[in-house]
mmCIF file of C-alpha atoms and ligand atoms in Angstrom:
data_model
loop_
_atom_site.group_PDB
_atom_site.id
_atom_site.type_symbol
_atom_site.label_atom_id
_atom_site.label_comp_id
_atom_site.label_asym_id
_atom_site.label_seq_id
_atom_site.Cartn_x
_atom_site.Cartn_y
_atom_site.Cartn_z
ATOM 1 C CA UNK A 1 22.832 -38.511 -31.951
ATOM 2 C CA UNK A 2 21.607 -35.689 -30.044
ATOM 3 C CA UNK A 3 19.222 -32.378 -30.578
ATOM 4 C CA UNK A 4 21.055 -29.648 -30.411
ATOM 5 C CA UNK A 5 19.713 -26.532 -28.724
ATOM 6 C CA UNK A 6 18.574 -25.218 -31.691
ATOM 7 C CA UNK A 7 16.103 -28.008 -32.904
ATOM 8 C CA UNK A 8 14.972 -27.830 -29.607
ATOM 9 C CA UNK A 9 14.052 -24.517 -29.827
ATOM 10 C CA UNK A 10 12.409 -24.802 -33.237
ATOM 11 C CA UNK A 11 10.200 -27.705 -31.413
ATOM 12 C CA UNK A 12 9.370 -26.090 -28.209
ATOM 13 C CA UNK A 13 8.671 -22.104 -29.102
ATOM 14 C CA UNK A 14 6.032 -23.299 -31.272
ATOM 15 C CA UNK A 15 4.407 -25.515 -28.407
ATOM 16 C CA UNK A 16 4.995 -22.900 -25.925
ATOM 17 C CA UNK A 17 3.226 -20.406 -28.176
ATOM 18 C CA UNK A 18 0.397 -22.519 -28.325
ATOM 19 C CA UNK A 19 -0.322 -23.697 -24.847
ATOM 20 C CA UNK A 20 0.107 -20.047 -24.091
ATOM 21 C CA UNK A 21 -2.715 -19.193 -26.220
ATOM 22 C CA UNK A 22 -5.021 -22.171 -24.950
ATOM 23 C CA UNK A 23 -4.352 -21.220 -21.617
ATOM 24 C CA UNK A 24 -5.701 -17.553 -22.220
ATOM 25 C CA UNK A 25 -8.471 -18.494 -24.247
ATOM 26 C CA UNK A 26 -9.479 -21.127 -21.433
ATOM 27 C CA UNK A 27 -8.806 -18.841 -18.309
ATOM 28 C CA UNK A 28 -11.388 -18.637 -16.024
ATOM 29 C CA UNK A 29 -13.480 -15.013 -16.897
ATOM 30 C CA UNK A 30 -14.093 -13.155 -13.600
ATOM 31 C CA UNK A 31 -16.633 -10.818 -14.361
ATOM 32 C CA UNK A 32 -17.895 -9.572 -17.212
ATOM 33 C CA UNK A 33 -16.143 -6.829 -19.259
ATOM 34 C CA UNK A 34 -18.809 -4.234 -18.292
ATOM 35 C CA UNK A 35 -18.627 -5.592 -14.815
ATOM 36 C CA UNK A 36 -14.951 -5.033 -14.692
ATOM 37 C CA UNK A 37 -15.003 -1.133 -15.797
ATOM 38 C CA UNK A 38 -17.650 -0.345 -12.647
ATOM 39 C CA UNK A 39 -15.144 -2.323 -10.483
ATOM 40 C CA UNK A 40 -12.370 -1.086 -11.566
ATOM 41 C CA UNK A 41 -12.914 2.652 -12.576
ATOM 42 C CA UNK A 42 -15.348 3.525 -10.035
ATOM 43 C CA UNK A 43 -14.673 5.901 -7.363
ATOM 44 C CA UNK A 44 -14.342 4.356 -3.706
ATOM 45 C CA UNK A 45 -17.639 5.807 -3.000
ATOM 46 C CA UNK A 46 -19.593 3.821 -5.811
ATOM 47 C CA UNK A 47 -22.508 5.335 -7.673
ATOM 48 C CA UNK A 48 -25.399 4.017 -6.212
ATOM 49 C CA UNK A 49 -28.170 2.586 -8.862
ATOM 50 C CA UNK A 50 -31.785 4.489 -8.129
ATOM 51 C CA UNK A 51 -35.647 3.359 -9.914
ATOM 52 C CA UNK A 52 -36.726 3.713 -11.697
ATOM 53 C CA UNK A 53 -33.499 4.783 -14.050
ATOM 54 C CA UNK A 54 -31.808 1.570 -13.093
ATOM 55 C CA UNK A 55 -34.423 -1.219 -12.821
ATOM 56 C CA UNK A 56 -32.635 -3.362 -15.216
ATOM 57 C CA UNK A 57 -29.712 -3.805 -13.002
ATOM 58 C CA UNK A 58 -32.071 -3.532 -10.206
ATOM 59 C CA UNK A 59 -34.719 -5.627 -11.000
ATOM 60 C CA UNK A 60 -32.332 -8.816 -12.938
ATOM 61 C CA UNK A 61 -31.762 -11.558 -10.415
ATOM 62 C CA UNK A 62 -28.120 -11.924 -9.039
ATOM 63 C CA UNK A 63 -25.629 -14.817 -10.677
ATOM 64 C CA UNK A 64 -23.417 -16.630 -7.676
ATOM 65 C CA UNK A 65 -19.696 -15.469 -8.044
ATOM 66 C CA UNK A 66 -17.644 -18.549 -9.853
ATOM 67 C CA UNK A 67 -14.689 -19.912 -8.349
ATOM 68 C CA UNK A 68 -12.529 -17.803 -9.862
ATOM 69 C CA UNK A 69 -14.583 -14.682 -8.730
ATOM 70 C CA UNK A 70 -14.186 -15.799 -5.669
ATOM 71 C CA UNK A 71 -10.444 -15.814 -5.856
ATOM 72 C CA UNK A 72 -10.498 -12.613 -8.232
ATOM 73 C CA UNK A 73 -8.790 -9.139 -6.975
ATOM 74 C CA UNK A 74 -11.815 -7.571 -8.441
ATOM 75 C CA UNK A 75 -13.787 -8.632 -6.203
ATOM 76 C CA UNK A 76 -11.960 -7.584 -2.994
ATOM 77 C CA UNK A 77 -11.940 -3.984 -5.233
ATOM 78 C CA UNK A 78 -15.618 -4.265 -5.372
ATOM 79 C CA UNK A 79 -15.770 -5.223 -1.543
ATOM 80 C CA UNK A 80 -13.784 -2.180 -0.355
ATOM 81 C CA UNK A 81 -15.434 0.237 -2.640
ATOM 82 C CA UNK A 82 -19.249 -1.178 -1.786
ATOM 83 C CA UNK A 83 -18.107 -0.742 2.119
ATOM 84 C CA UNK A 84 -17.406 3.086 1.262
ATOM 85 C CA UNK A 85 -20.197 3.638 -0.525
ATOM 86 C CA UNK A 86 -22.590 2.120 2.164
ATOM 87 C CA UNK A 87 -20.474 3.751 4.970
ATOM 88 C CA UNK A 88 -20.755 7.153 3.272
ATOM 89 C CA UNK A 89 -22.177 10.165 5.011
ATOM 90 C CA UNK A 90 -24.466 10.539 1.948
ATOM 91 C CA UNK A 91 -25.900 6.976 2.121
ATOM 92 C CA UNK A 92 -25.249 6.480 5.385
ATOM 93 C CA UNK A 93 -26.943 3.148 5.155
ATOM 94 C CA UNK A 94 -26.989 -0.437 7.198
ATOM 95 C CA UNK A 95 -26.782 -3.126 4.430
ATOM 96 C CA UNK A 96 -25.814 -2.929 0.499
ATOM 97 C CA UNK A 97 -26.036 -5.451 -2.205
ATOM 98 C CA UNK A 98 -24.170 -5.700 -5.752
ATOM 99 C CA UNK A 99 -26.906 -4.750 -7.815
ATOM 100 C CA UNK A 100 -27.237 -1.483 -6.029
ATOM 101 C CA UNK A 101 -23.537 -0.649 -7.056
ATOM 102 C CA UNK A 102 -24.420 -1.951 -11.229
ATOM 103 C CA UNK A 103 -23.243 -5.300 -10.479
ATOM 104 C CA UNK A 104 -25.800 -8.551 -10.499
ATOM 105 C CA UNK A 105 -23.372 -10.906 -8.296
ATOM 106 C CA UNK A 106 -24.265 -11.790 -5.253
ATOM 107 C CA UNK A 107 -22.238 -10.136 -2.533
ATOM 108 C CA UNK A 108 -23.973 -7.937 0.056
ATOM 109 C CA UNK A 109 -22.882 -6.261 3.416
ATOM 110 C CA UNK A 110 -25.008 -5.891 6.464
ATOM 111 C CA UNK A 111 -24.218 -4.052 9.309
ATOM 112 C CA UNK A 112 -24.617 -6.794 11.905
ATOM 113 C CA UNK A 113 -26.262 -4.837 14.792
ATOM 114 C CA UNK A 114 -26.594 -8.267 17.268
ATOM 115 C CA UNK A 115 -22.959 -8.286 17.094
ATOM 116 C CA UNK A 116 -20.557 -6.321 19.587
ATOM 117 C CA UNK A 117 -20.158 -2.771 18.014
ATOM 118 C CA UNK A 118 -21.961 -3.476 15.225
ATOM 119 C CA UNK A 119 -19.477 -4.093 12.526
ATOM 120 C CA UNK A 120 -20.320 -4.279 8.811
ATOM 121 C CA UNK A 121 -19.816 -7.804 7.575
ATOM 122 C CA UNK A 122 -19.349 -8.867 4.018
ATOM 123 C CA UNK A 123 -21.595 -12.376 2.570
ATOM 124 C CA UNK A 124 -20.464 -13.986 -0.360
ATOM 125 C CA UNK A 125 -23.170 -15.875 -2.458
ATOM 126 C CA UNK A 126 -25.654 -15.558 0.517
ATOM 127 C CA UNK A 127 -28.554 -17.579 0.560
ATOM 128 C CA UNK A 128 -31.384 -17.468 2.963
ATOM 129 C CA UNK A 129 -32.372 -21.619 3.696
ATOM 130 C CA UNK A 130 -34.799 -21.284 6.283
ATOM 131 C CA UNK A 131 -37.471 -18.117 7.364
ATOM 132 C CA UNK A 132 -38.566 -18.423 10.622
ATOM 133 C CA UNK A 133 -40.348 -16.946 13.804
ATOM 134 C CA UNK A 134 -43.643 -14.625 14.063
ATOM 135 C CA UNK A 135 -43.434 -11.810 11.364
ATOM 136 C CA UNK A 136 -42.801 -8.436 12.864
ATOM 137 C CA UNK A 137 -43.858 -5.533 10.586
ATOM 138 C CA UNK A 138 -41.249 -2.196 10.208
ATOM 139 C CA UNK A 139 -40.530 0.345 8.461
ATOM 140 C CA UNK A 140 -37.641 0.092 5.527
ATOM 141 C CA UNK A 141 -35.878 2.506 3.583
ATOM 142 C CA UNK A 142 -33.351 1.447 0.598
ATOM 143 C CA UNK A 143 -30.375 3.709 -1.211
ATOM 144 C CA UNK A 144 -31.922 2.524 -4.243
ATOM 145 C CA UNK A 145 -35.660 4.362 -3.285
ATOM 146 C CA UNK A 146 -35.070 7.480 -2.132
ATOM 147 C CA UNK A 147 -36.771 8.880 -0.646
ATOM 148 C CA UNK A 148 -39.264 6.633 0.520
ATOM 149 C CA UNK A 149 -40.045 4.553 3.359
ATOM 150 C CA UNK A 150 -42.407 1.355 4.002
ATOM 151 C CA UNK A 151 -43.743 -0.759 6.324
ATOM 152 C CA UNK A 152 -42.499 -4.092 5.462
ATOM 153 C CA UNK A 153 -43.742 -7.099 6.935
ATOM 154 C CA UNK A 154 -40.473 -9.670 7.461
ATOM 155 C CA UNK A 155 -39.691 -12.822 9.654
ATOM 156 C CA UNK A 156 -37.802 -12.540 12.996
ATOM 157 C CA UNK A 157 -35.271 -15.399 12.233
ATOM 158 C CA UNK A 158 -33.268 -16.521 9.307
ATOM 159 C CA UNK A 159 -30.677 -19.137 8.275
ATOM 160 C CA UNK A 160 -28.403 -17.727 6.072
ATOM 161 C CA UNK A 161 -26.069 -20.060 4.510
ATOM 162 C CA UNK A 162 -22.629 -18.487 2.266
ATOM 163 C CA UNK A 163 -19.287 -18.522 0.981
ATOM 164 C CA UNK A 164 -16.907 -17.116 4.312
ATOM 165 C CA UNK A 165 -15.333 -14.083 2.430
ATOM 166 C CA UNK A 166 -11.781 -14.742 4.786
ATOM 167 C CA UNK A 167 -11.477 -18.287 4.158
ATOM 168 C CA UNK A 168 -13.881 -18.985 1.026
ATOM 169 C CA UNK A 169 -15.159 -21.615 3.210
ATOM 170 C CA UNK A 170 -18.993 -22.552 3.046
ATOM 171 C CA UNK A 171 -20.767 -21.097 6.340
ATOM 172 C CA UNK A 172 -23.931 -20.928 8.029
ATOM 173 C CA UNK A 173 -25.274 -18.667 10.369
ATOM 174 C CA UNK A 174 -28.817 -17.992 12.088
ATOM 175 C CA UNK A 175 -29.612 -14.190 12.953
ATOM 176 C CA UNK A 176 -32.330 -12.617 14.592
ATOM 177 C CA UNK A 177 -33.903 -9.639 15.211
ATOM 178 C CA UNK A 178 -33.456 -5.678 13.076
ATOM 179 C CA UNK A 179 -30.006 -7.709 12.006
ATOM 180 C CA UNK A 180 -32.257 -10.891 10.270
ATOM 181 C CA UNK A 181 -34.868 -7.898 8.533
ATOM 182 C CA UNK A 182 -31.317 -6.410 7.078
ATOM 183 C CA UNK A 183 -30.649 -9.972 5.298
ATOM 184 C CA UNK A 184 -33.789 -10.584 3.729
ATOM 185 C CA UNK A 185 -33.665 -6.598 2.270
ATOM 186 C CA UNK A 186 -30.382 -7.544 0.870
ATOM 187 C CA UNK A 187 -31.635 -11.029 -0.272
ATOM 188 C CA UNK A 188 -34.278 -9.815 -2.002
ATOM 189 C CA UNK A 189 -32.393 -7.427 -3.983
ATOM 190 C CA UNK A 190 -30.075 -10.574 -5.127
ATOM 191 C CA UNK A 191 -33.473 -11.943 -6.477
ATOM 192 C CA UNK A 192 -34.394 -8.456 -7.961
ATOM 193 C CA UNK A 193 -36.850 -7.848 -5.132
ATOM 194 C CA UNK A 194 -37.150 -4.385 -3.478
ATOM 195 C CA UNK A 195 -39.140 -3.504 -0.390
ATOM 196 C CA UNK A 196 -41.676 -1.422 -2.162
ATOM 197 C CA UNK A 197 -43.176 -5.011 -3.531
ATOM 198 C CA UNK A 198 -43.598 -6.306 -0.203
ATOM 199 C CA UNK A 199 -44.250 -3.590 1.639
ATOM 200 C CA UNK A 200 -48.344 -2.638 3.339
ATOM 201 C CA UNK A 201 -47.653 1.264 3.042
ATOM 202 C CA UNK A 202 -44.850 3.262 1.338
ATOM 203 C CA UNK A 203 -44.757 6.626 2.523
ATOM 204 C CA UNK A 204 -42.179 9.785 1.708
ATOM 205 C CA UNK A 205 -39.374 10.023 4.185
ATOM 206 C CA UNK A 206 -39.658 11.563 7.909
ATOM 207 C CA UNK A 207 -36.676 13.840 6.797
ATOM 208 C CA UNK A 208 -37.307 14.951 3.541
ATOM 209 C CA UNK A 209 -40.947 15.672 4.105
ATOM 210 C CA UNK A 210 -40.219 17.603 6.859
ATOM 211 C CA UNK A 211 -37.532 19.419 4.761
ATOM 212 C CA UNK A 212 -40.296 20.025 2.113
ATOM 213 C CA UNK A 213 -42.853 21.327 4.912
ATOM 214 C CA UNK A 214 -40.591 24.276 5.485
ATOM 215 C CA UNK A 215 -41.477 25.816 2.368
ATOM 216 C CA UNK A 216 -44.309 23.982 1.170
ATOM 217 C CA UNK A 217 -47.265 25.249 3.208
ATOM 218 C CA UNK A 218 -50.009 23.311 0.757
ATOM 219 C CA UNK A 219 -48.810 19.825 1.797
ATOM 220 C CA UNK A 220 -51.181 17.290 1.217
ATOM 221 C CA UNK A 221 -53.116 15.902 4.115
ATOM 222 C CA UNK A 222 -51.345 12.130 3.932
ATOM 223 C CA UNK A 223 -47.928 13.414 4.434
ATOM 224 C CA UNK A 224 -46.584 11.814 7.137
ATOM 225 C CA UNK A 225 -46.437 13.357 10.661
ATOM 226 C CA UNK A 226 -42.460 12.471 11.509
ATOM 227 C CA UNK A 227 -42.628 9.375 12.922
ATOM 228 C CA UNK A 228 -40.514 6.416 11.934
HETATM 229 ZN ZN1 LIG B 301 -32.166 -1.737 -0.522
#
């Protein structure tokens, strides 16, 4: 005695239905839903969160990307748009982080200026293990401040250890130098730190207040001279 094709059907739809179902249910969720329609919909020049409108976003600390984040097409969306939107002439910056784009993952790009060219590079959970050397004090400005500048006390040297966003491989890598003070900006906003909280002075911008001083002749004496 054998089933015939029909009893197997009536067996194995039913099973198929329902392991098709489990299998949704218990999919791996990349991003949330809300993170998804920023991602997704979002010009390739992302809007760019500002304070004090934005401190939630700005201010929560950044979740690591899960493993199937990591593998998601989202997030190499989210990686192309966030190197438009920091490569932009109107941001026109040197590092960006996910929370300045509405999204509190850590993924951040820094323009790697101890590297030949100086070519943007994209981190992947980044975590800073080790600060290091004599602190050198600078000024700072961040997309998410405008239009402000500090002086920001930071360490010279930093181990930075992350997911390898070619190969999803852990990595480590030391950096020094302007490049190392770009890393710990980004880092901090992963831990909802800006540079306003760590910075001596925050001033207006060299630019802007010399754009204001063209038609505002009753500047206040502490306006900055144009130095940066
Ligand atoms: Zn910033």
């Amino acid at each position: 005695m054998s089933m015939t094709m029909r009893q197997i059907n009536r067996y194995l739809f039913p099973i198929l239905i329902v392991a098709a179902v489990f299998l949704a249910v218990n999919r791996p969720k990349a991003f949330t839903p809300e993170e998804r329609t920023i991602i997704r919909e979002s010009d390739s020049v992302m809007y760019v969160t500002v304070l004090p409108d934005d401190s939630p976003v700005l201010r929560t600390p950044s979740a690591d990307l899960t493993p199937a984040e990591l593998k998601s097409k989202d997030l190499r969306t989210l990686m192309a748009k966030m190197l438009s939107t920091v490569k932009s002439p109107k941001q026109d910056g040197v590092g960006i982080a996910a929370p300045q784009v509405g999204i509190d993952k850590r993924v951040i790009w820094v323009q790697r200026f101890d590297k030949e060219g100086s070519p943007f590079e994209c981190y992947l959970n980044p975590h800073l293990d080790s600060l290091s050397g004599p602190m050198g004090k600078g000024p700072e400005g961040c997309l998410s401040v405008p239009p402000m500048r500090g002086l920001v006390p930071r360490y010279t040297s930093v181990i930075v250890s992350y997911v390898d966003a070619e190969t999803l491989q852990p990595k480590r890598d030391t950096v020094t130098g302007y490049t190392a003070v770009i890393f710990q900006h980004e880092c901090d906003h992963l831990d909802g730190k800006l540079y306003i909280d760590r910075a001596d002075t925050v001033f207006v911008s060299p630019a802007w207040a010399a754009e204001r001083r063209a038609f505002d002749y009753t500047r206040p004496d502490w306006w900055p001279s144009g130095q940066e």
